[in-house]
PDB file of C-alpha atoms in Angstrom:
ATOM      1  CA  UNK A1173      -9.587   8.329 -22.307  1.00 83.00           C
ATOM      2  CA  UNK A1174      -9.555   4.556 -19.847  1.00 88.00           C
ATOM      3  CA  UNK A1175      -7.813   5.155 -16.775  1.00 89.00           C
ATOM      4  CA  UNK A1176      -7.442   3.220 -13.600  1.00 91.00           C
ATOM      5  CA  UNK A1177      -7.885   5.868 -10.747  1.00 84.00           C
ATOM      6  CA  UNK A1178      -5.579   4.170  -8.009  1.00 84.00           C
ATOM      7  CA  UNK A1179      -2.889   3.716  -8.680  1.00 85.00           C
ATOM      8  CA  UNK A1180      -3.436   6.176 -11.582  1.00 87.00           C
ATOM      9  CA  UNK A1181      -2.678   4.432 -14.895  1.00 90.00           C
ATOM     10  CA  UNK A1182      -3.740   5.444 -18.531  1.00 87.00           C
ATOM     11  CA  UNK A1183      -4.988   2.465 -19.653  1.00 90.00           C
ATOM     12  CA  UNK A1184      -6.372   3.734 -22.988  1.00 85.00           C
ATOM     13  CA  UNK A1185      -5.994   7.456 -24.624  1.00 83.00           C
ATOM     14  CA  UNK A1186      -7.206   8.038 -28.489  1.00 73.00           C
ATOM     15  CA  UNK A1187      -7.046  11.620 -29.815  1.00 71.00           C
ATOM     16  CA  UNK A1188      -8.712  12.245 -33.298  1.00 64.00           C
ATOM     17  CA  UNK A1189      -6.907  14.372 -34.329  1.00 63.00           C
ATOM     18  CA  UNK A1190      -3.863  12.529 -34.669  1.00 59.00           C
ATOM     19  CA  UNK A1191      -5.614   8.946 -34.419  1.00 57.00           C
ATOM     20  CA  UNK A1192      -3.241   7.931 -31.801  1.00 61.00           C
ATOM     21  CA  UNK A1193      -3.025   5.554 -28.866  1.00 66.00           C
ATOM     22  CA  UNK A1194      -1.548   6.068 -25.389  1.00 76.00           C
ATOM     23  CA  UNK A1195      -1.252   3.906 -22.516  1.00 86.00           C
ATOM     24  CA  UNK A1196       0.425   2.377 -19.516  1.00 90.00           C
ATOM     25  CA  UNK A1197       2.719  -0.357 -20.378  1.00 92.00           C
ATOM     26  CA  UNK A1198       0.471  -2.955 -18.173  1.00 92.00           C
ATOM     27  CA  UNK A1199      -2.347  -2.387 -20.517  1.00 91.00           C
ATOM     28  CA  UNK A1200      -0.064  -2.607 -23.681  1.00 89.00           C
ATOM     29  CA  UNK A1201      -1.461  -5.348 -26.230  1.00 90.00           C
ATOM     30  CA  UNK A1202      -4.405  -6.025 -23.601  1.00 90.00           C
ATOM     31  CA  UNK A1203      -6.837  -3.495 -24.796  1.00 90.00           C
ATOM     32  CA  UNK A1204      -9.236  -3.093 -27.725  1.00 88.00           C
ATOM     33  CA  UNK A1205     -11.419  -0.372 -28.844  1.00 84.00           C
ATOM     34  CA  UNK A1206     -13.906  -0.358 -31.793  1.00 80.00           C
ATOM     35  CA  UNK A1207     -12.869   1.881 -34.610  1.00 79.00           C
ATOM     36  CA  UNK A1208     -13.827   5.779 -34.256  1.00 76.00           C
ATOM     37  CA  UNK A1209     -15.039   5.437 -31.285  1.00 77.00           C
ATOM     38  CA  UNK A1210     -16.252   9.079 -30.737  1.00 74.00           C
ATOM     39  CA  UNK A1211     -18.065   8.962 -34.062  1.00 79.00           C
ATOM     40  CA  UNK A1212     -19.831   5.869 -33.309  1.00 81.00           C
ATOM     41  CA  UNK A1213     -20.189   7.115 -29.297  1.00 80.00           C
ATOM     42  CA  UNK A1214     -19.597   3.074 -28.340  1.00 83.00           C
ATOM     43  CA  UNK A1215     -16.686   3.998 -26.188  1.00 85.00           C
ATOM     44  CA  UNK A1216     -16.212   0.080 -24.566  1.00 87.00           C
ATOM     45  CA  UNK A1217     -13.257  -1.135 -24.103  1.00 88.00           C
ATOM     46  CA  UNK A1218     -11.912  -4.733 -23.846  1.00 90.00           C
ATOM     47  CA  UNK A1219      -9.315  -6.112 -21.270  1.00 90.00           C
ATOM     48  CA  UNK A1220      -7.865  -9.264 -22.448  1.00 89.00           C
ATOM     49  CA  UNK A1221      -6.238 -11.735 -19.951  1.00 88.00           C
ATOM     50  CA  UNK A1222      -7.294  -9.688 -17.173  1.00 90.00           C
ATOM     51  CA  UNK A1223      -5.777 -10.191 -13.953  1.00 89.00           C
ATOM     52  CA  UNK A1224      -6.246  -9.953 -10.325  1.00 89.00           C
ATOM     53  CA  UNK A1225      -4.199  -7.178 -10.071  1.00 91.00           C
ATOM     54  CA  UNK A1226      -6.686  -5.213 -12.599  1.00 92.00           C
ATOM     55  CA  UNK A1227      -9.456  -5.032 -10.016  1.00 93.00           C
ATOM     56  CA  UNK A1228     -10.102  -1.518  -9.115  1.00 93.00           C
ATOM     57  CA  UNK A1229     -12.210   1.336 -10.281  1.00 94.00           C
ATOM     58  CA  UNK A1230     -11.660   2.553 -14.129  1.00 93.00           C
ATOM     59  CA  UNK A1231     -12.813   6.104 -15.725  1.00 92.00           C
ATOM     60  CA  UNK A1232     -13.878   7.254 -19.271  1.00 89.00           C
ATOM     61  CA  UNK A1233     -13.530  10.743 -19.559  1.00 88.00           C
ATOM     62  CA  UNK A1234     -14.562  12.272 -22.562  1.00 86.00           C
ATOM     63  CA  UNK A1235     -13.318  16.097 -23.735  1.00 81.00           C
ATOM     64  CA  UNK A1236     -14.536  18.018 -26.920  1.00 79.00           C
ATOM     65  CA  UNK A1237     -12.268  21.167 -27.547  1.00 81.00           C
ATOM     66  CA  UNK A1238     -11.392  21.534 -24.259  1.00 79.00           C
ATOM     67  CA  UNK A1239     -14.472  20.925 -22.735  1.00 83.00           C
ATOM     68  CA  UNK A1240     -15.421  17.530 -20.361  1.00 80.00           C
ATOM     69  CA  UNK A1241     -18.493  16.344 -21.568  1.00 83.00           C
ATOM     70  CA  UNK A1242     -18.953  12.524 -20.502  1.00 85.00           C
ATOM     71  CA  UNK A1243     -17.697  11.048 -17.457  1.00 87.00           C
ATOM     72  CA  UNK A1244     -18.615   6.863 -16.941  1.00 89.00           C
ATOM     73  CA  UNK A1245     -16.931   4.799 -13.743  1.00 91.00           C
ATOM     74  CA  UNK A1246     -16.810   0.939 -13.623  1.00 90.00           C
ATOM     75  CA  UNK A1247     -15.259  -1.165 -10.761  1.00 92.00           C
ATOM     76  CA  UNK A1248     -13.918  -3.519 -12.108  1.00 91.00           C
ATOM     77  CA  UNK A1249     -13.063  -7.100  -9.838  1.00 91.00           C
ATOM     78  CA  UNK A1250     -11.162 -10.361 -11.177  1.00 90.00           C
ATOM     79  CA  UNK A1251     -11.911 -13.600  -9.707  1.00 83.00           C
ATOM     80  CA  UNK A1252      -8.975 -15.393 -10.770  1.00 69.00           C
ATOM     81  CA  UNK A1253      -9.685 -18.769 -12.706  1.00 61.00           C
ATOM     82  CA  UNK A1254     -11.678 -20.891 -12.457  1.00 54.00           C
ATOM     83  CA  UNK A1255     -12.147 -24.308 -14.501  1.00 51.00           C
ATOM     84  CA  UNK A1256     -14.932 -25.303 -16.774  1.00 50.00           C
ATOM     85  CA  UNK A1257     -15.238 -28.294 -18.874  1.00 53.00           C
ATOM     86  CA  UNK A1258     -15.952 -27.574 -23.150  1.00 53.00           C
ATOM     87  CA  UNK A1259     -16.626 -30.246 -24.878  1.00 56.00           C
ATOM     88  CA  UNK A1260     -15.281 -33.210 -22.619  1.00 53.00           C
ATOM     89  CA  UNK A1261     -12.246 -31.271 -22.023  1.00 54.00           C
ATOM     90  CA  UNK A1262     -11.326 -28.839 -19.460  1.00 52.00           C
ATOM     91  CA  UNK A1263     -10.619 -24.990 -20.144  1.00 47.00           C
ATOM     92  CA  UNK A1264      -9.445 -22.411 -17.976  1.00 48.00           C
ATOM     93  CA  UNK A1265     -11.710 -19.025 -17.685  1.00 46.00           C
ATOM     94  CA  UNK A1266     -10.998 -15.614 -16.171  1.00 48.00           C
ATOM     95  CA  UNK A1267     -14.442 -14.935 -14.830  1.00 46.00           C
ATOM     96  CA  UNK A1268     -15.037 -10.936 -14.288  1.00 48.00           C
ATOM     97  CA  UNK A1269     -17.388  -9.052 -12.318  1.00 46.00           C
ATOM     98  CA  UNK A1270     -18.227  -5.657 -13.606  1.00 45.00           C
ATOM     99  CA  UNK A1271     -20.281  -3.080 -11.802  1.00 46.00           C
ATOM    100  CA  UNK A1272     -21.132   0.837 -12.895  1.00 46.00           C
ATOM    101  CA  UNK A1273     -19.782   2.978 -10.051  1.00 46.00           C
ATOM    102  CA  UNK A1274     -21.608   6.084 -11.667  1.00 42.00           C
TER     103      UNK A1274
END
């Protein structure tokens, strides 16, 4: 399980056992995860089209059968855009800034 600790938000649940997805509807259609990701153990997850409003601090919190066995904090901070030039033509970018907590 992603959550954002404050203002506590799930921003990404998956349960195994019935291969399901919860989440707050600010993160709906803005987060990925790879396939099976507690087989694999690559728990990442992407935010698209982050926003300032996203900076804070975000958990991963990892049960087995009732048990809490992994625990992984990043602060997350959004820069807002900025503008960069591709090819002889401008783009906008959302730069982010990601830090482990613990």
């Amino acid at each position: 399980m992603w959550e954002r600790y404050e203002p506590r938000k799930m921003v990404y649940v998956f349960c195994r056992e019935t291969d399901e997805t919860e989440q707050h509807e600010d993160y709906r259609d803005r987060t990925e995860m790879n396939e099976d990701p507690l087989r694999t153990g690559d728990l990442t997850l992407t935010l698209t089209q982050p926003r300032q409003e996203d900076s804070g601090e975000y958990r991963c919190l990892v049960w087995r059968r009732g048990d809490f066995i992994r625990k992984k904090s990043v602060l997350l901070t959004v820069r807002g855009l900025s503008q960069v030039e591709e090819g002889g033509e401008e783009a906008q970018v959302d730069p982010l800034m990601m830090r482990r907590v613990y």
